[in-house]
Every structure is written in C-alpha cells, then in structure tokens.
C-alpha cells in the first residue's frame, strides 16, 4: 500500500486557515496525512464562524492557524501539526523552507500571496494545488513547474479602478461615492495619499472649455499649493474636526465649487449642495425600523445619514485623540465607526449627485469588497483538493485536472467540470526560462520608488526587489537591503541615464526570480496612468484569436500584488472567481447564462477531445462586478 | 410546513446578523429566516452524515436531530471529526452531539438512538426536511412516500469509495425564486445615476421571479422502465453511476452492509453477480457497469450537501473529478 505509506510520511504545507483551510485540514487528517504545517497571518472574526468550523465564538481574536491546529488535534491527536501565525511572504519562508514539503496547498484569498507562493513553488520545484471559492462557485487546479501553467502564466484581469476626476468631480454610480468616502476617511483620519485626493479636481480636462485652459488651471493649482493649499487633514484639524464644518465643506462648499466648472454639467445632471442648517430643520422622518429586516439593511434618509456622519466623525475624532500625537487610523470595514463614516459620507454624496442611496449593508459589501461565503462550497473544494493531492502523491500526475464547481449544471449536465491542465506559457513573465517584459513610462516623471512599489511589487508581484541597470556598469538602482539605496527613491529614472530602450534587471532573491524589464519612454500616457505593460490588455476584450485566457482562480479583491496594510486582516475576504465552463461544440446554446461573455477558445477537457469553452467574466448577481482596488 | 415559517419569529438578532453575515449576503435575509425556522432530521452519522450535520448546523437551521442506532467503532471514529477519540462503544449520534452543538450554539441539536426502521410514520412529520444516509432502499422509499404527502423535503445520499450520489425529492410542486437583473427602461425615477439610459440593466437591482417545478418519488426514479425506446436512446448519456447505485442498494439489502475493503474478494464477486442480476432485470447489458467499478470500492469520504434544487440525482465520480446532475423518473 504505497499510497498509505506516503500519506504517513509525507509533509504538506497548507497556506491559509480560513474557509478552505479549515475544511482542508479536516480532510487531510481524516484521509491519513500525518505531517501538516499550516500558516495564516489572520485572527478569527465573528463573521468567519458561519463556515470556518474549527473556530468558535470564544476564539474570536485568536490566531487562526493556532486554533485550527488545536481543534484538529482534538479529533486526531496523532496528527503532527505545526502552526505559524505569520505571513507566508515573510522571508523566513525561503526556498529551503518550501523544500521540506512534498506538496503545497493554497487556501488563500488574495493575489499577492498566491503570486508569491507560485514563485516559491516554482523555485523549489514543489507541486502546488491552487484553489478558490466565491459564493456557490469554486475552482481547484494543479501547478507543477515545467509541466503545467503556473499561476501567472495567464494575465489576470486587474481590478477596476476609476479615474481621479470621476471620483472627485463627476461620480455617476454609488461605487464612485463609496470610493470617495474611503479616500476621505484616509485623508481625514488615516494615511494621507497624494494620489487619492477628495477635493474638486481643477485640472479635470473635461472641465476646460479649451485645452490650453486645462493646462493653465493645472499649473495654477500646482503653484497655488505653496501658499493656499492646505492638506485636508490639516484643515480638518484646524477646525477641531467639527462635523458641521466638515459637512458644509464637503457637501456644500466643494459642491458649489464644482458647479462653477460649468462645462462638466452641460450634459450631466448638476449636483445639488446640502446645507446643514436646512437639514436640521426638516421634520425628522420616521425611518421606521420595520423590525423585519436587519437594521443595517435599511436605507436612511438625508437626515439619518447626516446624523450618522456627525456621530461617526465625533467617535473617530476621539479615537484619534486617544491614540495621541501624529496618530493615524486604519480603515477596517469591521470597525463600526469607520464603516458608519464611510456609509454616511458615501450616501450624502450619492444624494448630492441624485443617486438612490444605499443601506449600510450594501455599502459595506462594496467598500469592503466582501465576497459572500458559505461552508458547503469550501467543503466541496477542499474535498477536491485532497483528491488531487492523492493523485500527485501516487504519481498519477496525468490524472490531475482543473475542476470547476458551478452553480447550475452545464449543457452536458455537469456541475463539477474537470478540465485537462494546460502546458506552461512559453512567454510567461514568471516561469519562462528568461522572463522579460516591456514597460512604457515617462522616465522624466517616474521616480525610483514608484518603479519599486507600483511596478515591481504591485504589478509584478515581487516582494523584495533588487534592480540593476544594464548599462555596462551594472549600476545598482534599488537594493532590497534596507537603507542602501534609499537616497535614490525620490529621483527620476532619467537621472540615472535611463531612457527609451534601457534595460533593467530586477531580481527577487527570495522568490529566485529574475525579470528583465525593457523600458520604453513615452510622454503620452493617459491621465492618472503611470505606466503600461506592453502586451497587457486586462481591461479590454482580447482579440478572438488571443492565446488562451486564464482560467482564473479566485485571485483577490485587490489586484495589487501587495497585501493590504490593514493591521487587522491583511486580506479582506474570499476571492472573486472567474470561471470557464465546458460546453458542447455544436448544439449547445451560446448563452448558457445571460451573464457570460462571448469569448470562446479551444480547450481540452477530460472527456472530450475538442470542446469550446466560454469564459464567464461576469458572475451572477452573487458577486459585485464593480470591484476596485482599494487600500 | 415551510410556509408557516414566515409567521414565526421574524427578528434576526444582532448576534445572528454578525455570525451569518457572509451567507446572508449570498442567499438573502429571507432565506436565512426560512433556514432558521426549519427542523431537519439527519439519519446516519458516519462520514457523510457528519459533513451534512456540520453544514446544516453552520447554516443555522432551527433544529437538527441526529439519528443513528449504531455504535462507534474505530473505523467510524476515523471516518468523521465529531466523535471524540475515547468514544468507542458509545452510540454514534450521541458521541457526535457535543461537537456538533459547539459548531453553532444557536441550533437545537438533538439525538435519537433508535433504528430508523423502527420509527412510526408520524415521527417524520415533525420535520421540514429529512436527510437519509446509509439507509436501505426500502426504508428510503417508504420515508420518501410518506414525506411527500406532507410536503416534507427528502434527501438521500451515500458515499461508496470514490463514488457518491445524492437524490432529492422536493415534492410535486416545489416553489422557488430566481434572482433576475432588473431592466430599467426609459425615464425611471428610481435610477441609480443621473444619466438614465434606456433599458439600462443596473447590475445592482434585481427582481425575484417565482417558479415551480416538480419532483418524482424515489420509487419512480429507481424503477425507470428501460425497455421503451425513449429510455433506450437516452442510455448513452446516462451516467453509469445510476446503475452503480442500483447495484449497491441491492448489495446493501441482500448483505445488510456495504462492500468492505476487508472482504474485498468475497464482496467483489458478490457485487459482480448482483450487477448481472440487476441489469438483467432491467433488460440491460452488464457492460453498462464494467468490472472496473469494483476496484474503487474503497474508503474515501467526499463532500457535503449542495444548495440549489438539482433535479433529481447528483452523481460524483472522484476519479474523474466529475459531478453530474441527472433526472430519472417520470417528468
């Protein structure tokens, strides 16, 4: 019984002890795996308890990995489990660490960590089982260096972001207002971000009657800064965070300013400013709690949100004071006052811009990128993970599959759809033998810090990059050692002789990953766009003959390859899932579901030699389409 | 009985709202309330039963009765995660109670140690839904029949090695709702943005559409007449698992137990013989269920229950990784 023996002796790593992780740990020990290590940086929250069954109410606040281990040992005391309350991206978990295992199984909820584990497993040449769930949908796949696609072989769609002027000047959907409210939270109470302004954008190209005008306004506002511009936070501080003054500035004065930019309102409905005093005088309408629904699901009126605004500002203000000098609050959807504030501010703005207001419940979904989740989907996926694991350990690698769990059976009656694994993409910028990319940017306007953070870390998933310029001298631009190249951070790339056609070698030694970056200089990037990866078209529909699109597993709420900086939970919730569904080549209707897009490509499935595949990139109403990279 | 749930306790407490938040966001508050008002019977507390128990308890049903007359053995203890290590010799349901209850204190978890065969008809009438695992065909047919008369939903399921099935009978007239996006036409006051476009589909606004479908009895589903032309022509698209199920149920009836890895030689012989008999009785060829199926009658626990009203069988093949929904019985 070779399989039983290998179960007994092999060591496996489970990355994540949440929804999938709990089910997976249970399945592993019941199947007979003896040596299991589990890692999770998160602590237990009450909202986890509907599915993360290894945790109880009394465990809220404790380490997931630790409590999971204890619970499992209760029903399988002979299991040998090591728990790490830590981030898998910590450099302690290097190649040597990964080489201890015969198999790694991800149970993650964010793309940054997935990218990282992908690279570590490639570097260490260990098979990786990837998975994800969202609502009723789920997916499992196997990644093996040299034999299958790696997690990054197919470009994953980046998360939707909105242009600055939409957020600041011309919101047209609730989500714009919610993003604005989150920016506002940070500007007032948290870490200020120059890229996330909330005040009217005077340099909005749409506002200018002629192009020269826009340029003039832009320079004017830049210059003005020295004298007049005071940061939002400084201004708020100067008023003592007076809710009334804040209210009037944000929902009256700033709106009136926007109204002066009349070109914006030629074709749009103009915003209607609110006045604090006027609102106080309106009869407080009975936003009767019908007691039938959740309190959170009520939509309040303007008065209600105004009161909520005031209360939350006062609470947040005292939290700031308590924390002391130079304190900053961190946005957390589970922090009631932070959520109250965003809910109130977003709704007031929606009201100003004539949109139907939303309940706190709905705002929370959007602001927090919440993916609905239940126990059963995770249970199914975790079961499938173990079945794949057994195949791998039994050296039945050719039996491994990608398996999709759908909500309804496809035309061939399948609810669980197995598909053959794809070969690696020879142009993959991660697993190809000498990966290369081309990046378009403005060498005179891009600083070294941006190259490091936004391009190498966020976009290309590096954790600790080292960068050399291929200029014959091997000039070091960025060193992963702290402090060594800090002086370079704020300098423009052109200052180092980087220009059109320059090549940079970027290494992440932890991930054993080298990426050659070709630089193309451009002065014609769109507003708000700092760089473009050539050949990357995540937001546009690819040409029909495009190479295979990713069967994207639930990747993350956040497109950014960086984990969130929220102290409480690095990742917010389970992933968004994108599914390919198997389909009859001939007679099936092309509209298996109204939401599906019409992209088809040839693919092999386990049963059928050639079956077309449709990519559903919009989920049924379970998932929120407008998900954006926030935080 | 489900209809009367609405009249019960309509307030969701803060505690429930916080705990069930992620699932309320999936299936809605209304569905959560219905769950919260339902009483479910679960028969059989082995691997599959434990999974079902976990899923139902986490979902927040009003009450779950765990019924099992068998005792804990080393084998049964290793098959599931609710039974403590020192519980050998105790009743299986009783041993599972404590951990099951801890999964969600808001659910009333009860234990019944009687054999399900010994239960009178009216025992089942106190439930809104009944889940049967490890039961004989006759028992399942009987329970299904008497539940149908009372609009009690019936689910049957079993796991055999790498294979598994689930059957559901939701009654002759099962009502449900489907969420469809609302199409906003023309000038509509209730718009979500200042630009009201014609026929704009607002992804955030949906409407609930009521629907009705009917399910046949288990008896009908298992007694399909394969001799008529229509049935014969559909044979090609019929999962072999359906016939596997028939054979395994007969094995269970004849032998009083399921095939065991320990008695592999004897069991596989019997299995093949029963296969021949069963298929012959149906007027079908033994090829429909090749000998290879015997190899995989081993131990593997699979997954928990499913959500949507799949009609009316679900077959899982763990080797292929495929899960198929199929309908057997009169339409």
Tab-separated table of C-alpha atoms in Angstrom, chain A residues 224-537:
chain	number	residue	atom	x	y	z
A	224	UNK	CA	-1.120	77.783	-5.657
A	225	UNK	CA	-0.267	74.850	-3.445
A	226	UNK	CA	2.624	76.542	-1.795
A	227	UNK	CA	0.530	79.355	-0.499
A	228	UNK	CA	-3.048	78.293	-0.286
A	229	UNK	CA	-3.173	74.554	-0.339
A	230	UNK	CA	-3.590	73.035	2.983
A	231	UNK	CA	-3.999	69.301	3.260
A	232	UNK	CA	-7.454	68.040	4.031
A	233	UNK	CA	-6.223	66.690	7.319
A	234	UNK	CA	-4.590	69.917	8.354
A	235	UNK	CA	-7.692	71.828	7.531
A	236	UNK	CA	-9.866	69.390	9.458
A	237	UNK	CA	-7.528	69.614	12.397
A	238	UNK	CA	-7.710	73.363	12.309
A	239	UNK	CA	-11.454	73.143	12.731
A	240	UNK	CA	-11.110	70.615	15.520
A	241	UNK	CA	-12.793	68.044	13.295
A	242	UNK	CA	-16.003	69.954	13.664
A	243	UNK	CA	-18.627	67.778	11.971
A	244	UNK	CA	-20.715	70.729	10.906
A	245	UNK	CA	-17.794	72.492	9.285
A	246	UNK	CA	-16.675	69.273	7.630
A	247	UNK	CA	-20.170	68.634	6.392
A	248	UNK	CA	-20.548	72.070	4.916
A	249	UNK	CA	-17.187	71.994	3.215
A	250	UNK	CA	-17.655	68.575	1.668
A	251	UNK	CA	-21.313	68.667	0.779
A	252	UNK	CA	-21.896	72.336	0.227
A	253	UNK	CA	-18.812	74.447	-0.481
A	254	UNK	CA	-16.958	71.894	-2.567
A	255	UNK	CA	-20.113	71.120	-4.477
A	256	UNK	CA	-20.700	74.767	-5.177
A	257	UNK	CA	-17.166	74.967	-6.456
A	258	UNK	CA	-17.844	72.061	-8.786
A	259	UNK	CA	-20.870	73.903	-10.070
A	260	UNK	CA	-18.643	76.714	-11.283
A	261	UNK	CA	-16.964	74.233	-13.596
A	262	UNK	CA	-20.000	74.550	-15.767
A	263	UNK	CA	-18.775	72.559	-18.717
A	264	UNK	CA	-18.993	69.432	-16.604
A	265	UNK	CA	-22.720	69.926	-16.172
A	266	UNK	CA	-23.643	70.601	-19.762
A	267	UNK	CA	-24.648	67.009	-20.307
A	268	UNK	CA	-24.866	65.774	-16.791
A	269	UNK	CA	-27.272	66.448	-14.025
A	270	UNK	CA	-25.662	69.037	-11.811
A	271	UNK	CA	-25.023	68.167	-8.180
A	272	UNK	CA	-27.233	69.705	-5.507
A	273	UNK	CA	-25.401	71.035	-2.469
A	274	UNK	CA	-26.667	70.222	1.015
A	275	UNK	CA	-26.936	72.639	3.857
A	276	UNK	CA	-26.533	71.558	7.434
A	277	UNK	CA	-28.956	74.034	8.926
A	278	UNK	CA	-31.633	73.311	6.387
A	279	UNK	CA	-31.398	69.612	7.037
A	280	UNK	CA	-31.732	70.074	10.768
A	281	UNK	CA	-34.975	71.877	10.196
A	282	UNK	CA	-36.663	69.175	8.204
A	283	UNK	CA	-39.045	67.030	10.222
A	284	UNK	CA	-37.044	64.003	11.169
A	285	UNK	CA	-38.768	61.431	9.046
A	286	UNK	CA	-39.559	58.182	10.682
A	287	UNK	CA	-37.108	55.835	9.191
A	288	UNK	CA	-39.192	53.220	10.869
A	289	UNK	CA	-37.344	50.131	11.684
A	290	UNK	CA	-39.745	47.610	10.316
A	291	UNK	CA	-38.028	45.138	12.594
A	292	UNK	CA	-38.396	42.623	9.848
A	293	UNK	CA	-35.083	43.210	8.270
A	294	UNK	CA	-31.632	43.784	9.515
A	295	UNK	CA	-31.111	47.224	10.921
A	296	UNK	CA	-28.211	47.561	8.570
A	297	UNK	CA	-30.355	46.901	5.565
A	298	UNK	CA	-32.496	49.980	5.995
A	299	UNK	CA	-31.849	52.895	3.719
A	300	UNK	CA	-31.903	56.041	5.802
A	301	UNK	CA	-32.822	59.483	4.626
A	302	UNK	CA	-30.589	62.509	4.318
A	303	UNK	CA	-31.267	63.448	7.918
A	304	UNK	CA	-30.363	59.978	9.066
A	305	UNK	CA	-27.076	59.955	7.214
A	306	UNK	CA	-26.307	63.447	8.385
A	307	UNK	CA	-26.724	62.338	11.982
A	308	UNK	CA	-24.633	59.271	11.266
A	309	UNK	CA	-21.972	61.490	9.737
A	310	UNK	CA	-21.822	63.663	12.799
A	311	UNK	CA	-21.748	60.767	15.238
A	312	UNK	CA	-19.060	58.908	13.404
A	313	UNK	CA	-16.842	61.961	13.000
A	314	UNK	CA	-17.080	62.576	16.718
A	315	UNK	CA	-16.208	58.992	17.530
A	316	UNK	CA	-13.320	58.848	15.117
A	317	UNK	CA	-12.074	62.149	16.404
A	318	UNK	CA	-11.901	60.803	19.923
A	319	UNK	CA	-10.180	57.668	18.700
A	320	UNK	CA	-7.537	59.859	17.129
A	321	UNK	CA	-7.098	61.889	20.257
A	322	UNK	CA	-6.757	58.761	22.315
A	323	UNK	CA	-4.012	57.486	20.097
A	324	UNK	CA	-2.024	60.638	20.556
A	325	UNK	CA	0.155	62.892	18.513
A	326	UNK	CA	0.592	62.035	14.844
A	327	UNK	CA	-1.812	59.163	15.111
A	328	UNK	CA	-3.482	57.605	12.116
A	329	UNK	CA	-6.467	55.322	11.966
A	330	UNK	CA	-6.531	52.386	9.593
A	331	UNK	CA	-9.616	51.691	7.529
A	332	UNK	CA	-11.304	48.493	8.538
A	333	UNK	CA	-14.746	47.547	7.369
A	334	UNK	CA	-15.368	45.724	10.614
A	335	UNK	CA	-14.675	48.799	12.689
A	336	UNK	CA	-18.183	50.175	13.316
A	337	UNK	CA	-17.348	53.889	13.327
A	338	UNK	CA	-15.133	53.673	10.271
A	339	UNK	CA	-17.918	51.862	8.483
A	340	UNK	CA	-20.509	54.322	9.777
A	341	UNK	CA	-18.436	57.179	8.490
A	342	UNK	CA	-17.977	55.749	5.033
A	343	UNK	CA	-21.607	54.769	4.840
A	344	UNK	CA	-22.740	58.246	5.822
A	345	UNK	CA	-20.306	60.172	3.653
A	346	UNK	CA	-20.909	57.998	0.614
A	347	UNK	CA	-24.658	58.282	0.931
A	348	UNK	CA	-24.607	62.023	1.403
A	349	UNK	CA	-22.538	62.294	-1.733
A	350	UNK	CA	-24.929	59.980	-3.564
A	351	UNK	CA	-27.713	62.248	-2.527
A	352	UNK	CA	-25.853	65.317	-3.751
A	353	UNK	CA	-25.403	63.650	-7.119
A	354	UNK	CA	-29.019	62.466	-7.346
A	355	UNK	CA	-28.410	58.784	-6.876
A	356	UNK	CA	-30.564	56.435	-4.869
A	357	UNK	CA	-28.944	55.954	-1.532
A	358	UNK	CA	-27.819	52.571	-0.247
A	359	UNK	CA	-28.126	50.772	3.031
A	360	UNK	CA	-25.090	50.392	5.259
A	361	UNK	CA	-25.269	46.676	4.491
A	362	UNK	CA	-24.808	47.309	0.782
A	363	UNK	CA	-22.200	49.998	1.277
A	364	UNK	CA	-20.234	47.595	3.421
A	365	UNK	CA	-20.295	44.986	0.678
A	366	UNK	CA	-18.864	47.423	-1.808
A	367	UNK	CA	-16.494	49.269	0.482
A	368	UNK	CA	-15.157	46.096	1.986
A	369	UNK	CA	-15.084	44.047	-1.195
A	370	UNK	CA	-16.993	41.388	0.663
A	371	UNK	CA	-17.390	38.127	-1.122
A	372	UNK	CA	-20.329	36.129	0.217
A	373	UNK	CA	-19.266	32.765	1.550
A	374	UNK	CA	-20.753	29.540	2.859
A	375	UNK	CA	-19.415	26.325	4.313
A	376	UNK	CA	-20.536	23.917	1.631
A	377	UNK	CA	-18.646	25.389	-1.314
A	378	UNK	CA	-15.456	25.342	0.693
A	379	UNK	CA	-16.176	21.795	1.763
A	380	UNK	CA	-16.553	20.639	-1.823
A	381	UNK	CA	-13.418	22.385	-2.966
A	382	UNK	CA	-11.394	21.089	-0.050
A	383	UNK	CA	-12.543	17.588	-0.894
A	384	UNK	CA	-11.417	18.030	-4.465
A	385	UNK	CA	-8.065	19.368	-3.304
A	386	UNK	CA	-7.377	16.196	-1.375
A	387	UNK	CA	-8.355	14.030	-4.314
A	388	UNK	CA	-5.856	15.903	-6.467
A	389	UNK	CA	-3.271	15.576	-3.713
A	390	UNK	CA	-3.698	11.820	-3.704
A	391	UNK	CA	-3.127	11.678	-7.417
A	392	UNK	CA	0.066	13.647	-7.069
A	393	UNK	CA	1.400	11.504	-4.255
A	394	UNK	CA	0.523	8.409	-6.175
A	395	UNK	CA	2.463	9.754	-9.140
A	396	UNK	CA	-0.720	9.748	-11.197
A	397	UNK	CA	0.079	13.176	-12.408
A	398	UNK	CA	-1.604	12.707	-15.757
A	399	UNK	CA	-4.862	12.251	-13.873
A	400	UNK	CA	-4.678	15.712	-12.362
A	401	UNK	CA	-7.217	18.220	-13.527
A	402	UNK	CA	-8.539	21.685	-13.110
A	403	UNK	CA	-12.024	21.320	-11.706
A	404	UNK	CA	-14.720	23.957	-11.708
A	405	UNK	CA	-17.693	23.936	-9.409
A	406	UNK	CA	-20.637	25.741	-10.951
A	407	UNK	CA	-23.958	26.758	-9.599
A	408	UNK	CA	-26.020	25.043	-12.255
A	409	UNK	CA	-25.203	22.069	-14.468
A	410	UNK	CA	-23.851	22.862	-17.900
A	411	UNK	CA	-25.484	21.562	-21.064
A	412	UNK	CA	-23.721	18.272	-20.507
A	413	UNK	CA	-25.283	18.026	-17.060
A	414	UNK	CA	-22.052	18.671	-15.289
A	415	UNK	CA	-21.970	20.619	-12.071
A	416	UNK	CA	-18.373	19.707	-11.424
A	417	UNK	CA	-16.399	20.170	-14.578
A	418	UNK	CA	-12.948	18.628	-14.876
A	419	UNK	CA	-10.575	20.043	-17.490
A	420	UNK	CA	-7.150	18.978	-18.612
A	421	UNK	CA	-4.264	21.063	-17.346
A	422	UNK	CA	-2.514	23.414	-19.732
A	423	UNK	CA	1.155	23.399	-20.611
A	424	UNK	CA	3.210	26.366	-19.421
A	425	UNK	CA	3.032	29.567	-21.388
A	426	UNK	CA	6.415	29.986	-23.045
A	427	UNK	CA	6.063	33.753	-22.750
A	428	UNK	CA	5.110	33.784	-19.122
A	429	UNK	CA	6.869	36.575	-17.321
A	430	UNK	CA	7.334	34.346	-14.327
A	431	UNK	CA	8.004	30.774	-15.357
A	432	UNK	CA	9.522	31.200	-18.804
A	433	UNK	CA	13.218	30.455	-18.838
A	434	UNK	CA	14.331	34.056	-19.199
A	435	UNK	CA	11.297	36.186	-18.433
A	436	UNK	CA	11.112	39.611	-19.955
A	437	UNK	CA	8.590	42.414	-20.039
A	438	UNK	CA	8.333	45.790	-21.677
A	439	UNK	CA	7.056	48.732	-19.694
A	440	UNK	CA	6.013	52.087	-21.062
A	441	UNK	CA	6.547	55.041	-18.778
A	442	UNK	CA	7.835	58.586	-18.650
A	443	UNK	CA	11.468	58.491	-17.485
A	444	UNK	CA	11.329	62.136	-16.515
A	445	UNK	CA	8.296	61.731	-14.312
A	446	UNK	CA	8.687	58.301	-12.785
A	447	UNK	CA	10.644	58.114	-9.570
A	448	UNK	CA	12.617	55.110	-8.397
A	449	UNK	CA	10.184	54.498	-5.556
A	450	UNK	CA	7.334	54.187	-7.994
A	451	UNK	CA	9.285	51.692	-10.046
A	452	UNK	CA	9.825	49.649	-6.944
A	453	UNK	CA	6.387	49.851	-5.372
A	454	UNK	CA	3.942	50.212	-8.200
A	455	UNK	CA	5.668	48.324	-10.924
A	456	UNK	CA	7.875	45.645	-9.451
A	457	UNK	CA	5.931	44.935	-6.295
A	458	UNK	CA	2.341	45.671	-7.125
A	459	UNK	CA	2.286	44.768	-10.764
A	460	UNK	CA	4.953	42.112	-10.963
A	461	UNK	CA	4.496	40.577	-7.564
A	462	UNK	CA	7.991	40.944	-6.231
A	463	UNK	CA	8.394	41.197	-2.525
A	464	UNK	CA	11.961	42.495	-2.125
A	465	UNK	CA	13.347	43.559	-5.483
A	466	UNK	CA	16.950	44.315	-6.365
A	467	UNK	CA	17.404	46.275	-9.561
A	468	UNK	CA	20.454	46.813	-11.741
A	469	UNK	CA	20.653	48.918	-14.848
A	470	UNK	CA	22.100	47.099	-17.804
A	471	UNK	CA	24.333	49.989	-18.700
A	472	UNK	CA	27.582	48.140	-18.925
A	473	UNK	CA	28.426	49.306	-15.421
A	474	UNK	CA	25.742	47.287	-13.622
A	475	UNK	CA	24.628	50.387	-11.755
A	476	UNK	CA	22.528	49.460	-8.769
A	477	UNK	CA	19.249	51.304	-8.768
A	478	UNK	CA	17.394	49.541	-6.000
A	479	UNK	CA	18.718	47.317	-3.257
A	480	UNK	CA	16.472	45.149	-1.154
A	481	UNK	CA	18.751	45.796	1.799
A	482	UNK	CA	17.221	48.486	3.929
A	483	UNK	CA	18.750	51.895	3.679
A	484	UNK	CA	21.230	51.095	0.937
A	485	UNK	CA	19.509	52.862	-1.923
A	486	UNK	CA	17.037	54.987	-0.058
A	487	UNK	CA	18.646	58.109	-1.430
A	488	UNK	CA	17.553	57.063	-4.900
A	489	UNK	CA	13.869	56.760	-4.051
A	490	UNK	CA	12.726	60.213	-4.987
A	491	UNK	CA	14.907	60.679	-8.025
A	492	UNK	CA	13.573	60.368	-11.524
A	493	UNK	CA	14.689	57.418	-13.615
A	494	UNK	CA	16.135	59.749	-16.243
A	495	UNK	CA	18.560	60.968	-13.619
A	496	UNK	CA	20.268	57.595	-13.815
A	497	UNK	CA	20.596	57.683	-17.544
A	498	UNK	CA	17.515	55.535	-18.046
A	499	UNK	CA	15.842	56.342	-21.316
A	500	UNK	CA	13.970	54.814	-24.188
A	501	UNK	CA	15.340	51.328	-24.796
A	502	UNK	CA	17.061	50.942	-21.456
A	503	UNK	CA	17.011	47.525	-19.814
A	504	UNK	CA	16.742	46.843	-16.130
A	505	UNK	CA	17.401	43.572	-14.402
A	506	UNK	CA	15.099	43.047	-11.455
A	507	UNK	CA	15.702	40.202	-9.042
A	508	UNK	CA	13.807	38.893	-6.116
A	509	UNK	CA	16.206	36.549	-4.414
A	510	UNK	CA	13.629	35.114	-2.062
A	511	UNK	CA	11.481	34.072	-4.984
A	512	UNK	CA	14.531	33.107	-7.024
A	513	UNK	CA	13.073	35.251	-9.751
A	514	UNK	CA	14.771	37.424	-12.332
A	515	UNK	CA	12.816	39.658	-14.638
A	516	UNK	CA	14.290	41.708	-17.413
A	517	UNK	CA	12.452	44.984	-17.841
A	518	UNK	CA	12.663	46.822	-21.139
A	519	UNK	CA	11.881	50.489	-20.777
A	520	UNK	CA	10.014	52.464	-23.396
A	521	UNK	CA	9.842	56.166	-22.777
A	522	UNK	CA	6.509	57.821	-23.506
A	523	UNK	CA	5.076	61.249	-22.897
A	524	UNK	CA	1.654	60.213	-23.997
A	525	UNK	CA	0.277	58.138	-21.227
A	526	UNK	CA	-3.317	58.750	-20.210
A	527	UNK	CA	-4.088	60.896	-17.253
A	528	UNK	CA	-3.747	59.016	-13.979
A	529	UNK	CA	-1.796	56.270	-15.708
A	530	UNK	CA	1.789	55.992	-14.529
A	531	UNK	CA	2.880	53.084	-16.646
A	532	UNK	CA	1.678	50.498	-19.082
A	533	UNK	CA	2.878	46.994	-19.598
A	534	UNK	CA	3.188	46.415	-23.308
A	535	UNK	CA	1.207	43.433	-24.462
A	536	UNK	CA	-1.004	43.574	-21.409
A	537	UNK	CA	-4.653	44.282	-22.093
